[in-house]
Amino acid sequence: MTVWTDDRIPIALAPLPGEALESWIGAYARRLRVTNSVFLEAVGLPGARTSHLALRLTADEAAALQRATGVERHALTSMTLEPHDGLAVAILPARRKLTRPPAWRFSGSRARYCPGCLGENAGRGPVFWRLPWAFACPTHDTLLLDFCPDCHQPPHPWKARRLGPRATGTCTRAHSSLGLRAACGADLMQAPATPLPASGLVLAAQRHIITLLNGEPAARPAALAEVKQLYALAWRILRGLHTIADRAPEVAHTVVTECGGELPQLTSEDVGHDAHNAAVGTALARIALHPGHTDHEALFEWILEADRSLLKTSKNNIGAMADRWTWSGPELVGRVLAKLDPQATLHARLRYASASPRPRWPDLTADAITRRATMIPAMLWPGWTMRLLPRPTNNRNPRAGTFRRGCSSFLLLPGGPPQLNFERVGPLLGNQEINTDRDSIERRLYLDHDLTPLASTLAQLARALDEHGSPIDYARRRATFTSTTVTLDLDAYARLCVQQGWNRGQEHRVLLMRAYLLMLLTGEVHPPPEGASYRFAWHCSEFRFHAPRALRAFLRQQAEDNLAHRKITEPVTWEPPETWVTGVRWPGLSPTDIVTDEFRDLLATAGTVHEAADALGLAAEHVRLYCDLTKTGAATPSDVIGKHLSTRTARKAKIREGVLAPECLRDLYVNQKLELTHIANLASCSPDTVRRLLRQMGIPLRPRPRRIPDRPDITLEWLHHEYIERQRDIANLARERGVTHYHLTKMARTWGIPIRPSGGGCYSAVGHLDLRRPLSEHMRKVVTTPQAIDRLRAISSVPGHPSFAAAARKNSAGSDSALRQRVILIEKTVGFQIIDRSAKPLAPTERGREFLREAREILHTADSARRVRTRRSQGPPAEPTFRP
């Protein structure tokens, strides 16, 4: 049983779900047969105005209404416009008055209405009709009405007046033809309304708006951002329908047809604020904003065209156009910038990041760009240069240095102020050749290439650097390390040369190493030092290709020592990860697309950097950059080091470094009393190398034995058979018998066996095999290199495959280019074509068939010999003779 207080009205009227406070007050007053003002006076609010209460209730007003009617305060508040303040409407803080809403032009106090809803609810209606985003009734599938069909004014259907009309759902506006105080009285429930398709675009847009505006409080910022975007699109759509409607996509005509077939009317200053305008604009704006509709992109492009048609000047660059959208928020601005990107200059595309997945307004300060400059080397990182440097055309290699400097300067443009143009940001990195660097990119390397990958990559890298930073302060390094301040330990270099069997070289090589060390520390190639040769820059480029791994590791250690000496705790080199950039198809080549082992195989057969580049279809600089990244070098004769580089395997090289390490070498010679020859055999080097290292370490040498003991297993017949008949080399035979090269050579000369000159082409890599028949003349030419077995195996795997690429994949023979290069070298050696390229699948030529038959016999014999050695090696392990 309900307990009624003295202040409680004895007749109760509960509000409808979602009802407006004005509607409820008017219905309550009619229920009590009084006017709105009398009802408010009865509840304790004399002089109150319904229009003010409908906007926002004060604490006293809410308390009075709750005491008199029993309706809870939170329910009363939900019936006002206060919950929608700042989202769909804007109420002045000091006054209860509406101003222009955050989005849309409507700012009056009137409400739209649905005749069907008025008829079903006795003239009562929801507070949603008061919002400018209300334009359709999802219950009756009609367009809302703004005006009375008789007096053509906003009807105010919820006002109970003393002079009537008494009927619900009627227009209470004064009608000029009926007298000053006489109400219109038109039956709004019979007003004609435009029907809407139940599954049409307008009703779908209205349901989306209702969900958006009635979301949780935590979702209000996102909802406000979306309504701003919808309005920014809607008013351009409505204006465009009156300027370029003939170029509008089909969906625009569909929405106009749903709303009655007539174009929305415009005012002299802006779009109209009636339901028709709101319906057409919002429905089309939703399609342009959210993906899913087939005309989604076409509609957005038409909106941009419509916006451009509203400009009074023909100067509509990307900045001026995008500035018109800044009010709508960064998301829509970014989308506009992306659409305007193809017509923009490279400078503009970088400044606005319009080619990237996340365009942005350039709002960074000059200080932010200066901070970014400390994270960027003066020359773009090697890996990113490989990706952005286009592949060569017409056998022309690009000017990579100027390209790298220009790209680093361009990295400072994204997001920066217009005052920091390319000419002003270059000096922040120490780049002075501004015009040359810029021309190298735009007018040379990318003259015939799309600039989008470059613009997108640099913009994404700049944003990621601002967000994640860099572990290296390049500005400090540029100021700290110069050609005069960088230090190189020449004593350690001398020890390295002895360990590796290199000539130390002259001052020229020291200058090359200092230049490479400086490049590691600062990330850029510096001008030649004073006194350098006129071709010093060319030699530096060759050094980057030919420098062996051991020397690169030494120079990297020297770089670490330089950093530690100055108490700089940074890695020697660093590159932004590839995951920082998405959605780009590189004009060059990503380092991750190269298989390092295959790359080294190719370098083993390539004499110059240009041969390697041609085999890969890249520029020579791509190869040098990859050598810098992977710390590898060409295993070919080079004047950089001063001798032919060793072809020893990586395993043997590692063993040699371990044996010749100072601690291990001292233990082997001093403690274990091993002879120089024994140690040299363990390290795969000459005894002279071991002797020089011991002298450098200050270890006194034991006196040499007077003579080498006799070896019964080394006879004249054996040496003649192996060296003369089977064409094996002295080094392998000496290693096989456990003697020095000098010892075996001396014995051969004593017996009158002529020694073949080195590099004479008489060496046989298969001489140790027991072949069933003598080698043919052509095969003798092929097997004079240490890689003979690998080459024969590679060319034998080609026939029967549709292409060289298929053969390489099937037989794990490296890359397509490496396999093709090996076949070409063999064919040049024998002087005729072995593989018929025109046959499908690939097949041997007539002469090549006999060559491949002999090659397969050799491979079969080699595999059998290897299996025999494997079985023998599976016996009990021998006692180690040294401790590494």
mmCIF file of N, CA, C and O in Angstrom, residues 606-664:
data_model
loop_
_atom_site.group_PDB
_atom_site.id
_atom_site.type_symbol
_atom_site.label_atom_id
_atom_site.label_comp_id
_atom_site.label_asym_id
_atom_site.label_seq_id
_atom_site.Cartn_x
_atom_site.Cartn_y
_atom_site.Cartn_z
ATOM 1 N N ALA A 606 82.224 -14.663 -57.285
ATOM 2 C CA ALA A 606 82.237 -13.337 -57.911
ATOM 3 C C ALA A 606 83.576 -12.666 -57.666
ATOM 4 O O ALA A 606 84.051 -12.589 -56.529
ATOM 5 N N GLY A 607 84.181 -12.187 -58.729
ATOM 6 C CA GLY A 607 85.476 -11.539 -58.592
ATOM 7 C C GLY A 607 85.371 -10.102 -58.121
ATOM 8 O O GLY A 607 86.264 -9.601 -57.440
ATOM 9 N N THR A 608 84.318 -9.407 -58.507
ATOM 10 C CA THR A 608 84.150 -8.004 -58.149
ATOM 11 C C THR A 608 82.751 -7.791 -57.584
ATOM 12 O O THR A 608 81.868 -8.643 -57.702
ATOM 13 N N VAL A 609 82.568 -6.625 -56.999
ATOM 14 C CA VAL A 609 81.261 -6.300 -56.444
ATOM 15 C C VAL A 609 80.219 -6.173 -57.543
ATOM 16 O O VAL A 609 79.039 -6.484 -57.349
ATOM 17 N N HIS A 610 80.643 -5.762 -58.730
ATOM 18 C CA HIS A 610 79.702 -5.621 -59.831
ATOM 19 C C HIS A 610 79.249 -6.984 -60.357
ATOM 20 O O HIS A 610 78.091 -7.138 -60.760
ATOM 21 N N GLU A 611 80.134 -7.973 -60.337
ATOM 22 C CA GLU A 611 79.712 -9.313 -60.729
ATOM 23 C C GLU A 611 78.671 -9.860 -59.756
ATOM 24 O O GLU A 611 77.680 -10.473 -60.165
ATOM 25 N N ALA A 612 78.903 -9.659 -58.480
ATOM 26 C CA ALA A 612 77.933 -10.118 -57.483
ATOM 27 C C ALA A 612 76.607 -9.378 -57.631
ATOM 28 O O ALA A 612 75.529 -9.979 -57.527
ATOM 29 N N ALA A 613 76.674 -8.069 -57.883
ATOM 30 C CA ALA A 613 75.450 -7.287 -58.032
ATOM 31 C C ALA A 613 74.673 -7.721 -59.271
ATOM 32 O O ALA A 613 73.437 -7.836 -59.229
ATOM 33 N N ASP A 614 75.370 -7.971 -60.372
ATOM 34 C CA ASP A 614 74.688 -8.408 -61.591
ATOM 35 C C ASP A 614 74.013 -9.759 -61.389
ATOM 36 O O ASP A 614 72.905 -9.998 -61.895
ATOM 37 N N ALA A 615 74.674 -10.654 -60.668
ATOM 38 C CA ALA A 615 74.076 -11.969 -60.431
ATOM 39 C C ALA A 615 72.806 -11.871 -59.598
ATOM 40 O O ALA A 615 71.871 -12.659 -59.755
ATOM 41 N N LEU A 616 72.740 -10.896 -58.689
ATOM 42 C CA LEU A 616 71.561 -10.719 -57.839
ATOM 43 C C LEU A 616 70.543 -9.760 -58.440
ATOM 44 O O LEU A 616 69.436 -9.635 -57.907
ATOM 45 N N GLY A 617 70.907 -9.067 -59.513
ATOM 46 C CA GLY A 617 70.007 -8.075 -60.083
ATOM 47 C C GLY A 617 69.875 -6.835 -59.222
ATOM 48 O O GLY A 617 68.827 -6.194 -59.195
ATOM 49 N N LEU A 618 70.951 -6.482 -58.520
ATOM 50 C CA LEU A 618 70.931 -5.346 -57.607
ATOM 51 C C LEU A 618 71.995 -4.344 -58.012
ATOM 52 O O LEU A 618 72.790 -4.569 -58.929
ATOM 53 N N ALA A 619 71.990 -3.220 -57.300
ATOM 54 C CA ALA A 619 73.061 -2.254 -57.476
ATOM 55 C C ALA A 619 74.266 -2.690 -56.649
ATOM 56 O O ALA A 619 74.139 -3.424 -55.668
ATOM 57 N N ALA A 620 75.457 -2.226 -57.054
ATOM 58 C CA ALA A 620 76.666 -2.589 -56.312
ATOM 59 C C ALA A 620 76.571 -2.136 -54.861
ATOM 60 O O ALA A 620 77.054 -2.813 -53.953
ATOM 61 N N GLU A 621 75.903 -1.009 -54.636
ATOM 62 C CA GLU A 621 75.773 -0.517 -53.266
ATOM 63 C C GLU A 621 74.912 -1.442 -52.419
ATOM 64 O O GLU A 621 75.130 -1.562 -51.206
ATOM 65 N N HIS A 622 73.931 -2.116 -53.015
ATOM 66 C CA HIS A 622 73.163 -3.104 -52.270
ATOM 67 C C HIS A 622 74.083 -4.179 -51.689
ATOM 68 O O HIS A 622 73.929 -4.590 -50.529
ATOM 69 N N VAL A 623 75.037 -4.641 -52.499
ATOM 70 C CA VAL A 623 75.952 -5.688 -52.048
ATOM 71 C C VAL A 623 76.843 -5.159 -50.929
ATOM 72 O O VAL A 623 77.061 -5.826 -49.910
ATOM 73 N N ARG A 624 77.382 -3.957 -51.094
ATOM 74 C CA ARG A 624 78.243 -3.389 -50.046
ATOM 75 C C ARG A 624 77.463 -3.202 -48.748
ATOM 76 O O ARG A 624 77.973 -3.487 -47.650
ATOM 77 N N LEU A 625 76.248 -2.713 -48.863
ATOM 78 C CA LEU A 625 75.435 -2.498 -47.659
ATOM 79 C C LEU A 625 75.155 -3.817 -46.946
ATOM 80 O O LEU A 625 75.172 -3.875 -45.707
ATOM 81 N N TYR A 626 74.907 -4.867 -47.718
ATOM 82 C CA TYR A 626 74.640 -6.151 -47.081
ATOM 83 C C TYR A 626 75.906 -6.703 -46.422
ATOM 84 O O TYR A 626 75.831 -7.358 -45.376
ATOM 85 N N CYS A 627 77.055 -6.455 -47.032
ATOM 86 C CA CYS A 627 78.310 -6.840 -46.384
ATOM 87 C C CYS A 627 78.484 -6.095 -45.062
ATOM 88 O O CYS A 627 78.933 -6.673 -44.064
ATOM 89 N N ASP A 628 78.139 -4.803 -45.031
ATOM 90 C CA ASP A 628 78.216 -4.036 -43.792
ATOM 91 C C ASP A 628 77.274 -4.598 -42.736
ATOM 92 O O ASP A 628 77.619 -4.684 -41.549
ATOM 93 N N LEU A 629 76.055 -4.983 -43.158
ATOM 94 C CA LEU A 629 75.062 -5.461 -42.209
ATOM 95 C C LEU A 629 75.439 -6.816 -41.622
ATOM 96 O O LEU A 629 75.295 -7.052 -40.419
ATOM 97 N N THR A 630 75.889 -7.736 -42.483
ATOM 98 C CA THR A 630 76.134 -9.107 -42.048
ATOM 99 C C THR A 630 77.579 -9.356 -41.654
ATOM 100 O O THR A 630 77.938 -10.482 -41.298
ATOM 101 N N LYS A 631 78.420 -8.313 -41.725
ATOM 102 C CA LYS A 631 79.831 -8.426 -41.335
ATOM 103 C C LYS A 631 80.543 -9.503 -42.146
ATOM 104 O O LYS A 631 81.359 -10.271 -41.617
ATOM 105 N N THR A 632 80.228 -9.604 -43.408
ATOM 106 C CA THR A 632 80.858 -10.585 -44.287
ATOM 107 C C THR A 632 81.604 -9.865 -45.388
ATOM 108 O O THR A 632 81.485 -8.651 -45.547
ATOM 109 N N GLY A 633 82.373 -10.624 -46.164
ATOM 110 C CA GLY A 633 83.146 -10.033 -47.247
ATOM 111 C C GLY A 633 83.397 -11.047 -48.337
ATOM 112 O O GLY A 633 83.122 -12.239 -48.194
ATOM 113 N N ALA A 634 83.937 -10.587 -49.447
ATOM 114 C CA ALA A 634 84.171 -11.459 -50.595
ATOM 115 C C ALA A 634 85.361 -12.370 -50.337
ATOM 116 O O ALA A 634 86.404 -11.931 -49.864
ATOM 117 N N ALA A 635 85.197 -13.662 -50.642
ATOM 118 C CA ALA A 635 86.294 -14.618 -50.500
ATOM 119 C C ALA A 635 87.038 -14.727 -51.822
ATOM 120 O O ALA A 635 87.196 -15.796 -52.400
ATOM 121 N N THR A 636 87.485 -13.605 -52.348
ATOM 122 C CA THR A 636 88.159 -13.547 -53.640
ATOM 123 C C THR A 636 89.476 -12.805 -53.486
ATOM 124 O O THR A 636 89.694 -12.092 -52.494
ATOM 125 N N PRO A 637 90.411 -12.956 -54.439
ATOM 126 C CA PRO A 637 91.669 -12.197 -54.361
ATOM 127 C C PRO A 637 91.392 -10.704 -54.244
ATOM 128 O O PRO A 637 90.534 -10.159 -54.926
ATOM 129 N N SER A 638 92.106 -10.035 -53.347
ATOM 130 C CA SER A 638 91.827 -8.636 -53.089
ATOM 131 C C SER A 638 93.108 -7.901 -52.754
ATOM 132 O O SER A 638 93.961 -8.418 -52.036
ATOM 133 N N ASP A 639 93.221 -6.692 -53.267
ATOM 134 C CA ASP A 639 94.365 -5.872 -52.901
ATOM 135 C C ASP A 639 94.099 -5.076 -51.631
ATOM 136 O O ASP A 639 94.950 -4.321 -51.182
ATOM 137 N N VAL A 640 92.909 -5.229 -51.058
ATOM 138 C CA VAL A 640 92.608 -4.546 -49.804
ATOM 139 C C VAL A 640 93.472 -5.109 -48.685
ATOM 140 O O VAL A 640 93.999 -4.400 -47.840
ATOM 141 N N ILE A 641 93.624 -6.440 -48.656
ATOM 142 C CA ILE A 641 94.419 -7.084 -47.624
ATOM 143 C C ILE A 641 95.841 -7.353 -48.113
ATOM 144 O O ILE A 641 96.774 -7.456 -47.344
ATOM 145 N N GLY A 642 96.043 -7.516 -49.395
ATOM 146 C CA GLY A 642 97.387 -7.668 -49.917
ATOM 147 C C GLY A 642 97.745 -9.079 -50.307
ATOM 148 O O GLY A 642 98.904 -9.358 -50.570
ATOM 149 N N LYS A 643 96.813 -9.974 -50.302
ATOM 150 C CA LYS A 643 97.089 -11.336 -50.733
ATOM 151 C C LYS A 643 95.773 -12.016 -51.039
ATOM 152 O O LYS A 643 94.708 -11.469 -50.786
ATOM 153 N N HIS A 644 95.832 -13.251 -51.569
ATOM 154 C CA HIS A 644 94.625 -14.012 -51.815
ATOM 155 C C HIS A 644 94.031 -14.443 -50.486
ATOM 156 O O HIS A 644 94.723 -14.994 -49.636
ATOM 157 N N LEU A 645 92.761 -14.210 -50.318
ATOM 158 C CA LEU A 645 92.126 -14.608 -49.080
ATOM 159 C C LEU A 645 92.029 -16.124 -49.009
ATOM 160 O O LEU A 645 91.869 -16.807 -50.013
ATOM 161 N N SER A 646 92.113 -16.644 -47.799
ATOM 162 C CA SER A 646 92.075 -18.085 -47.605
ATOM 163 C C SER A 646 90.689 -18.624 -47.915
ATOM 164 O O SER A 646 89.678 -17.972 -47.666
ATOM 165 N N THR A 647 90.668 -19.829 -48.469
ATOM 166 C CA THR A 647 89.384 -20.482 -48.756
ATOM 167 C C THR A 647 89.022 -21.473 -47.671
ATOM 168 O O THR A 647 88.177 -22.333 -47.878
ATOM 169 N N ARG A 648 89.682 -21.390 -46.514
ATOM 170 C CA ARG A 648 89.363 -22.312 -45.431
ATOM 171 C C ARG A 648 87.916 -22.125 -44.991
ATOM 172 O O ARG A 648 87.363 -21.036 -45.107
ATOM 173 N N THR A 649 87.335 -23.190 -44.479
ATOM 174 C CA THR A 649 85.951 -23.129 -44.027
ATOM 175 C C THR A 649 85.854 -22.313 -42.744
ATOM 176 O O THR A 649 86.860 -22.035 -42.071
ATOM 177 N N ALA A 650 84.620 -21.945 -42.403
ATOM 178 C CA ALA A 650 84.413 -21.184 -41.172
ATOM 179 C C ALA A 650 84.843 -22.004 -39.952
ATOM 180 O O ALA A 650 85.388 -21.471 -38.985
ATOM 181 N N ARG A 651 84.651 -23.320 -40.009
ATOM 182 C CA ARG A 651 85.048 -24.164 -38.878
ATOM 183 C C ARG A 651 86.568 -24.160 -38.711
ATOM 184 O O ARG A 651 87.090 -24.019 -37.592
ATOM 185 N N LYS A 652 87.279 -24.286 -39.836
ATOM 186 C CA LYS A 652 88.730 -24.278 -39.748
ATOM 187 C C LYS A 652 89.258 -22.918 -39.294
ATOM 188 O O LYS A 652 90.238 -22.839 -38.549
ATOM 189 N N ALA A 653 88.617 -21.872 -39.774
ATOM 190 C CA ALA A 653 89.043 -20.535 -39.354
ATOM 191 C C ALA A 653 88.856 -20.353 -37.859
ATOM 192 O O ALA A 653 89.696 -19.750 -37.169
ATOM 193 N N LYS A 654 87.779 -20.888 -37.321
ATOM 194 C CA LYS A 654 87.529 -20.783 -35.887
ATOM 195 C C LYS A 654 88.560 -21.593 -35.101
ATOM 196 O O LYS A 654 89.044 -21.158 -34.043
ATOM 197 N N ILE A 655 88.902 -22.791 -35.622
ATOM 198 C CA ILE A 655 89.925 -23.606 -34.959
ATOM 199 C C ILE A 655 91.263 -22.866 -34.946
ATOM 200 O O ILE A 655 91.974 -22.839 -33.932
ATOM 201 N N ARG A 656 91.589 -22.239 -36.092
ATOM 202 C CA ARG A 656 92.865 -21.526 -36.174
ATOM 203 C C ARG A 656 92.909 -20.397 -35.153
ATOM 204 O O ARG A 656 93.912 -20.224 -34.453
ATOM 205 N N GLU A 657 91.822 -19.632 -35.049
ATOM 206 C CA GLU A 657 91.808 -18.538 -34.084
ATOM 207 C C GLU A 657 91.965 -19.059 -32.665
ATOM 208 O O GLU A 657 92.625 -18.431 -31.822
ATOM 209 N N GLY A 658 91.371 -20.232 -32.379
ATOM 210 C CA GLY A 658 91.507 -20.779 -31.033
ATOM 211 C C GLY A 658 92.912 -21.274 -30.751
ATOM 212 O O GLY A 658 93.472 -21.039 -29.671
ATOM 213 N N VAL A 659 93.511 -21.958 -31.706
ATOM 214 C CA VAL A 659 94.857 -22.481 -31.502
ATOM 215 C C VAL A 659 95.864 -21.353 -31.349
ATOM 216 O O VAL A 659 96.782 -21.417 -30.510
ATOM 217 N N LEU A 660 95.720 -20.278 -32.154
ATOM 218 C CA LEU A 660 96.692 -19.187 -32.136
ATOM 219 C C LEU A 660 96.363 -18.110 -31.119
ATOM 220 O O LEU A 660 97.057 -17.083 -31.079
ATOM 221 N N ALA A 661 95.322 -18.320 -30.305
ATOM 222 C CA ALA A 661 95.060 -17.385 -29.214
ATOM 223 C C ALA A 661 96.242 -17.403 -28.248
ATOM 224 O O ALA A 661 96.873 -18.460 -28.027
ATOM 225 N N PRO A 662 96.598 -16.279 -27.648
ATOM 226 C CA PRO A 662 97.820 -16.229 -26.814
ATOM 227 C C PRO A 662 97.879 -17.296 -25.726
ATOM 228 O O PRO A 662 98.912 -17.958 -25.562
ATOM 229 N N GLU A 663 96.804 -17.516 -24.983
ATOM 230 C CA GLU A 663 96.850 -18.482 -23.886
ATOM 231 C C GLU A 663 97.043 -19.903 -24.405
ATOM 232 O O GLU A 663 97.856 -20.689 -23.875
ATOM 233 N N CYS A 664 96.275 -20.250 -25.451
ATOM 234 C CA CYS A 664 96.367 -21.602 -25.999
ATOM 235 C C CYS A 664 97.731 -21.842 -26.648
ATOM 236 O O CYS A 664 98.332 -22.914 -26.478
#
